[in-house]
Amino acid sequence: MYFDFADDPILIEQNKYDNLLTNTIPSTMLQIARSTVGHGHGLYCRSSVSAGSTICTIPLEKCITLEDVRSHPELGRVLGIMQDDLEEEEGPTASMAAYLASEMLREQCAEWEEDPSLSGPHADYINILPTGRAVSQQDHVLWWSDEDVERLFEGGAAYEKALALREWVKAEGEIIEGMLVSNLAEKQMGLSVSQVRGAVTNAFVNVLNRSLYLGDGEENMLLVPVLDMAAHSIEPNIKANLGRNEMGIPAVIVTAARDVSESEELTLNCYSTLFEGHEFYVMYGFIDSP
């Protein structure tokens, strides 16, 4: 169940993807371009790679991790409590969304004030994240109106799942909004409550459909720039693990799961296979291929 945004897509500028690549993985063999297997943009390999070979390494410092969440200078302590107090998977998701929302608002302020010094360490990544329906041809039930949910889901298998997710995000989102409004007021950043609310919703969407779990346990949840441009597949041509690069620096190591041809689009098994089709759509915004 895709919404067709082909007639009027809102595309993120190519130079923003190019900047992300250059500043995340210099001298990479990778390229970000329009996807051939899904909507929006995808990740491509410009050279052929044999099975088992390393395609790239992404320094962990370029990723957004739960350690970043706990280390936030103003919100880290309370976000750590949120992470620990909620259910096993809900805590990391909510605290990561709060952190991401704060970074999104930070970049909005930097842009509006035309002051690059206000930008944070993840600015290039924040600049390519979808911020609403149709942006980069993305969709998610958290962006829908109540009327859309009733009209499209009522009586269907996804209805209860969609309502439960929206209610949970609304409840946690209100707590996060309070934190962020207070934090922004202390910094004298003039953002409205509606702008904060929008950033929180956008953050939840991006955490739900872009975060990866590399290794065992919820503590290994992270957002990985560039890698999260790879399309999802249950038969992927790449895989990713935590490790160290050739300099001994903690990194996400991306290797070929099979031989990869020149200019082939890269795919990764990104999401849980435990969900049924309707649950998969509600959580991630698209239907998994059989």
Short mmCIF file of C-alpha atoms in Angstrom, two decimals:
data_model
loop_
_atom_site.label_atom_id
_atom_site.label_comp_id
_atom_site.label_asym_id
_atom_site.label_seq_id
_atom_site.Cartn_x
_atom_site.Cartn_y
_atom_site.Cartn_z
CA MET A 1 0.00 0.00 0.00
CA TYR A 2 1.98 2.96 -1.32
CA PHE A 3 0.68 6.45 -1.87
CA ASP A 4 1.70 7.53 -5.35
CA PHE A 5 3.68 10.74 -5.05
CA ALA A 6 5.14 10.37 -8.56
CA ASP A 7 3.09 13.25 -9.98
CA ASP A 8 4.26 15.77 -7.38
CA PRO A 9 7.25 14.41 -5.42
CA ILE A 10 9.10 16.57 -2.93
CA LEU A 11 12.71 15.59 -3.50
CA ILE A 12 15.65 16.43 -1.29
CA GLU A 13 18.39 18.17 -3.26
CA GLN A 14 21.11 15.87 -4.59
CA ASN A 15 23.87 18.10 -3.21
CA LYS A 16 22.68 17.33 0.33
CA TYR A 17 23.19 13.61 -0.29
CA ASP A 18 26.59 14.34 -1.85
CA ASN A 19 27.61 16.36 1.20
CA LEU A 20 26.53 13.54 3.49
CA LEU A 21 28.65 11.03 1.59
CA THR A 22 31.69 13.29 1.41
CA ASN A 23 31.62 14.14 5.11
CA THR A 24 30.76 10.63 6.34
CA ILE A 25 32.86 8.33 4.14
CA PRO A 26 35.51 10.26 2.17
CA SER A 27 36.80 8.58 -1.02
CA THR A 28 33.95 6.09 -0.96
CA MET A 29 32.88 3.81 -3.80
CA LEU A 30 29.27 4.50 -2.87
CA GLN A 31 26.73 6.76 -4.56
CA ILE A 32 23.27 7.98 -3.54
CA ALA A 33 20.79 8.29 -6.42
CA ARG A 34 17.13 7.66 -7.21
CA SER A 35 16.16 4.15 -6.17
CA THR A 36 15.23 1.50 -8.71
CA VAL A 37 13.68 -0.87 -6.14
CA GLY A 38 11.69 1.52 -3.95
CA HIS A 39 10.58 5.12 -3.57
CA GLY A 40 12.94 8.03 -3.04
CA HIS A 41 16.72 7.62 -3.13
CA GLY A 42 18.85 4.52 -2.74
CA LEU A 43 22.46 3.51 -2.21
CA TYR A 44 24.63 2.21 -5.06
CA CYS A 45 28.09 0.67 -5.39
CA ARG A 46 30.14 2.22 -8.18
CA SER A 47 32.55 -0.74 -8.36
CA SER A 48 32.08 -4.49 -8.37
CA VAL A 49 32.79 -6.16 -5.03
CA SER A 50 33.27 -9.85 -4.25
CA ALA A 51 31.35 -11.64 -1.52
CA GLY A 52 32.82 -11.06 1.94
CA SER A 53 34.80 -7.97 0.94
CA THR A 54 34.46 -4.69 2.84
CA ILE A 55 32.48 -2.06 0.96
CA CYS A 56 32.90 0.76 3.46
CA THR A 57 33.36 1.56 7.13
CA ILE A 58 31.29 4.25 8.83
CA PRO A 59 32.88 5.70 11.98
CA LEU A 60 30.62 5.28 15.00
CA GLU A 61 31.13 8.97 15.80
CA LYS A 62 29.18 9.76 12.61
CA CYS A 63 26.23 7.67 13.80
CA ILE A 64 23.58 8.60 16.35
CA THR A 65 23.78 6.12 19.21
CA LEU A 66 22.10 5.67 22.57
CA GLU A 67 25.37 6.83 24.13
CA ASP A 68 24.88 10.15 22.29
CA VAL A 69 21.38 10.31 23.76
CA ARG A 70 22.64 9.82 27.31
CA SER A 71 25.47 12.31 26.72
CA HIS A 72 23.25 15.18 25.55
CA PRO A 73 24.52 18.18 27.55
CA GLU A 74 21.09 19.40 28.69
CA LEU A 75 18.72 16.45 28.21
CA GLY A 76 20.96 13.44 28.70
CA ARG A 77 20.02 12.66 32.31
CA VAL A 78 16.25 12.77 31.77
CA LEU A 79 16.51 10.90 28.46
CA GLY A 80 18.54 8.21 30.20
CA ILE A 81 15.73 7.84 32.73
CA MET A 82 13.18 7.64 29.90
CA GLN A 83 15.25 4.99 28.18
CA ASP A 84 15.45 2.86 31.35
CA ASP A 85 11.88 3.32 32.60
CA LEU A 86 9.91 2.39 29.49
CA GLU A 87 9.41 -1.08 28.02
CA GLU A 88 12.42 -2.85 26.51
CA GLU A 89 12.00 -1.53 22.95
CA GLU A 90 9.96 1.58 23.74
CA GLY A 91 12.67 3.23 25.88
CA PRO A 92 15.38 3.35 23.20
CA THR A 93 12.86 4.42 20.55
CA ALA A 94 11.40 7.29 22.58
CA SER A 95 14.73 8.58 23.91
CA MET A 96 16.32 8.38 20.45
CA ALA A 97 13.36 10.27 18.97
CA ALA A 98 13.72 12.98 21.63
CA TYR A 99 17.41 13.38 20.85
CA LEU A 100 16.78 13.45 17.09
CA ALA A 101 14.01 16.02 17.48
CA SER A 102 16.35 18.28 19.46
CA GLU A 103 18.94 18.01 16.68
CA MET A 104 16.33 18.73 14.00
CA LEU A 105 15.24 21.87 15.84
CA ARG A 106 18.85 22.88 16.27
CA GLU A 107 19.40 22.72 12.50
CA GLN A 108 16.20 24.69 11.88
CA CYS A 109 17.53 27.46 14.12
CA ALA A 110 20.92 27.40 12.39
CA GLU A 111 19.24 27.75 9.00
CA TRP A 112 16.83 30.50 10.01
CA GLU A 113 19.51 32.48 11.83
CA GLU A 114 21.94 31.85 8.95
CA ASP A 115 24.50 30.94 11.58
CA PRO A 116 26.47 27.74 10.86
CA SER A 117 27.96 27.90 14.36
CA LEU A 118 24.57 26.79 15.70
CA SER A 119 24.73 23.52 13.74
CA GLY A 120 25.48 20.25 15.49
CA PRO A 121 27.73 17.31 14.61
CA HIS A 122 24.98 15.54 12.63
CA ALA A 123 23.91 18.45 10.42
CA ASP A 124 24.60 16.69 7.09
CA TYR A 125 22.53 13.72 8.20
CA ILE A 126 19.65 15.81 9.58
CA ASN A 127 19.46 17.67 6.27
CA ILE A 128 18.49 14.53 4.29
CA LEU A 129 15.86 13.17 6.68
CA PRO A 130 12.23 13.28 5.45
CA THR A 131 10.08 15.78 7.35
CA GLY A 132 6.57 14.98 6.17
CA ARG A 133 4.41 13.04 3.76
CA ALA A 134 5.74 12.90 0.19
CA VAL A 135 9.17 14.27 1.15
CA SER A 136 11.54 11.96 -0.71
CA GLN A 137 8.35 9.97 -1.47
CA GLN A 138 8.11 8.70 2.11
CA ASP A 139 4.94 7.99 4.05
CA HIS A 140 4.02 6.89 7.57
CA VAL A 141 0.80 6.62 9.58
CA LEU A 142 2.20 9.07 12.15
CA TRP A 143 1.92 11.75 9.46
CA TRP A 144 -1.69 10.90 8.69
CA SER A 145 -4.70 12.78 9.99
CA ASP A 146 -7.24 11.01 12.19
CA GLU A 147 -9.62 11.15 9.24
CA ASP A 148 -7.10 9.35 7.01
CA VAL A 149 -6.69 6.57 9.55
CA GLU A 150 -10.44 6.09 9.88
CA ARG A 151 -11.06 6.25 6.14
CA LEU A 152 -8.24 3.95 5.07
CA PHE A 153 -7.83 1.54 7.97
CA GLU A 154 -11.14 1.18 9.84
CA GLY A 155 -12.29 -2.43 9.69
CA GLY A 156 -8.92 -3.58 8.40
CA ALA A 157 -6.16 -5.60 10.03
CA ALA A 158 -3.90 -2.52 10.47
CA TYR A 159 -6.48 -0.37 12.27
CA GLU A 160 -5.81 -1.35 15.89
CA LYS A 161 -2.04 -1.40 15.35
CA ALA A 162 -2.13 2.09 13.84
CA LEU A 163 -4.26 3.48 16.67
CA ALA A 164 -2.01 1.94 19.32
CA LEU A 165 1.17 3.34 17.75
CA ARG A 166 -0.31 6.80 17.27
CA GLU A 167 -1.60 6.87 20.86
CA TRP A 168 1.77 5.79 22.27
CA VAL A 169 3.68 8.36 20.21
CA LYS A 170 1.19 11.07 21.22
CA ALA A 171 1.66 10.27 24.93
CA GLU A 172 5.45 10.10 24.79
CA GLY A 173 5.57 12.98 22.35
CA GLU A 174 3.81 15.31 24.78
CA ILE A 175 6.45 14.54 27.41
CA ILE A 176 9.24 15.14 24.90
CA GLU A 177 7.64 18.37 23.67
CA GLY A 178 7.65 19.69 27.23
CA MET A 179 11.36 18.91 27.59
CA LEU A 180 12.25 20.54 24.28
CA VAL A 181 10.12 23.67 24.72
CA SER A 182 11.75 24.27 28.09
CA ASN A 183 15.23 23.61 26.69
CA LEU A 184 14.69 25.94 23.73
CA ALA A 185 13.34 28.68 25.99
CA GLU A 186 16.49 28.52 28.10
CA LYS A 187 18.54 28.94 24.90
CA GLN A 188 16.27 31.79 23.77
CA MET A 189 15.51 30.01 20.50
CA GLY A 190 12.18 31.30 19.23
CA LEU A 191 10.42 28.16 18.01
CA SER A 192 6.68 27.65 18.43
CA VAL A 193 5.05 24.68 20.17
CA SER A 194 3.66 23.53 16.80
CA GLN A 195 7.16 23.52 15.31
CA VAL A 196 8.43 21.46 18.23
CA ARG A 197 5.47 19.07 17.88
CA GLY A 198 6.23 18.65 14.17
CA ALA A 199 9.88 17.90 14.86
CA VAL A 200 8.94 15.28 17.46
CA THR A 201 6.60 13.50 15.04
CA ASN A 202 9.22 13.62 12.28
CA ALA A 203 11.82 12.24 14.69
CA PHE A 204 9.62 9.30 15.68
CA VAL A 205 9.00 8.45 12.01
CA ASN A 206 12.70 8.52 11.18
CA VAL A 207 13.70 6.48 14.23
CA LEU A 208 11.03 3.87 13.51
CA ASN A 209 11.91 3.39 9.85
CA ARG A 210 15.66 4.12 9.79
CA SER A 211 17.16 2.79 13.03
CA LEU A 212 19.19 -0.42 12.92
CA TYR A 213 20.00 -3.00 15.57
CA LEU A 214 23.59 -4.15 15.11
CA GLY A 215 24.34 -6.85 17.65
CA ASP A 216 22.29 -8.25 20.49
CA GLY A 217 20.17 -6.11 22.80
CA GLU A 218 18.29 -2.85 22.52
CA GLU A 219 21.44 -0.93 23.51
CA ASN A 220 22.79 -1.59 20.01
CA MET A 221 20.07 0.50 18.36
CA LEU A 222 21.56 3.31 16.26
CA LEU A 223 21.03 5.55 13.26
CA VAL A 224 23.71 5.03 10.61
CA PRO A 225 24.10 7.81 8.02
CA VAL A 226 24.51 6.63 4.42
CA LEU A 227 23.86 2.98 5.28
CA ASP A 228 20.22 3.74 6.05
CA MET A 229 19.80 4.79 2.41
CA ALA A 230 20.04 1.12 1.42
CA ALA A 231 16.73 -0.44 0.43
CA HIS A 232 15.29 -3.18 2.63
CA SER A 233 15.39 -6.76 1.35
CA ILE A 234 14.96 -10.17 2.93
CA GLU A 235 17.66 -11.33 0.50
CA PRO A 236 20.17 -8.45 0.86
CA ASN A 237 23.43 -8.01 -1.00
CA ILE A 238 25.19 -6.32 1.95
CA LYS A 239 25.38 -6.81 5.71
CA ALA A 240 26.60 -4.62 8.56
CA ASN A 241 28.24 -5.27 11.91
CA LEU A 242 29.88 -3.26 14.66
CA GLY A 243 33.65 -3.45 14.70
CA ARG A 244 36.75 -1.32 14.17
CA ASN A 245 38.14 0.17 10.99
CA GLU A 246 41.75 -0.11 9.80
CA MET A 247 42.72 2.71 12.19
CA GLY A 248 41.24 0.85 15.16
CA ILE A 249 38.36 3.31 15.49
CA PRO A 250 34.89 1.93 16.42
CA ALA A 251 32.84 1.75 13.24
CA VAL A 252 30.01 0.09 11.36
CA ILE A 253 31.62 -2.36 8.94
CA VAL A 254 29.66 -2.92 5.72
CA THR A 255 30.53 -6.02 3.71
CA ALA A 256 29.17 -7.72 0.60
CA ALA A 257 26.80 -10.58 1.43
CA ARG A 258 27.33 -11.88 -2.12
CA ASP A 259 29.09 -10.66 -5.25
CA VAL A 260 27.94 -7.12 -6.02
CA SER A 261 28.03 -5.80 -9.59
CA GLU A 262 29.18 -2.34 -10.63
CA SER A 263 26.36 0.23 -10.26
CA GLU A 264 24.12 -2.28 -8.44
CA GLU A 265 21.72 -0.87 -5.87
CA LEU A 266 22.58 -2.03 -2.35
CA THR A 267 20.04 -3.75 -0.11
CA LEU A 268 20.11 -4.57 3.57
CA ASN A 269 17.83 -6.62 5.81
CA CYS A 270 16.87 -3.64 7.95
CA TYR A 271 13.67 -4.58 9.74
CA SER A 272 12.03 -7.18 11.92
CA THR A 273 10.62 -10.17 10.05
CA LEU A 274 8.27 -10.93 12.96
CA PHE A 275 5.59 -8.51 11.78
CA GLU A 276 2.75 -9.48 9.49
CA GLY A 277 2.22 -7.35 6.38
CA HIS A 278 -0.19 -4.85 7.92
CA GLU A 279 1.99 -4.46 11.04
CA PHE A 280 5.05 -3.95 8.85
CA TYR A 281 3.32 -1.13 7.00
CA VAL A 282 2.22 0.62 10.19
CA MET A 283 5.69 0.47 11.75
CA TYR A 284 7.86 1.18 8.72
CA GLY A 285 5.69 2.90 6.12
CA PHE A 286 5.80 0.33 3.32
CA ILE A 287 4.86 -3.26 2.55
CA ASP A 288 7.65 -5.82 2.70
CA SER A 289 8.08 -7.82 -0.49
CA PRO A 290 7.35 -11.55 -0.16
#
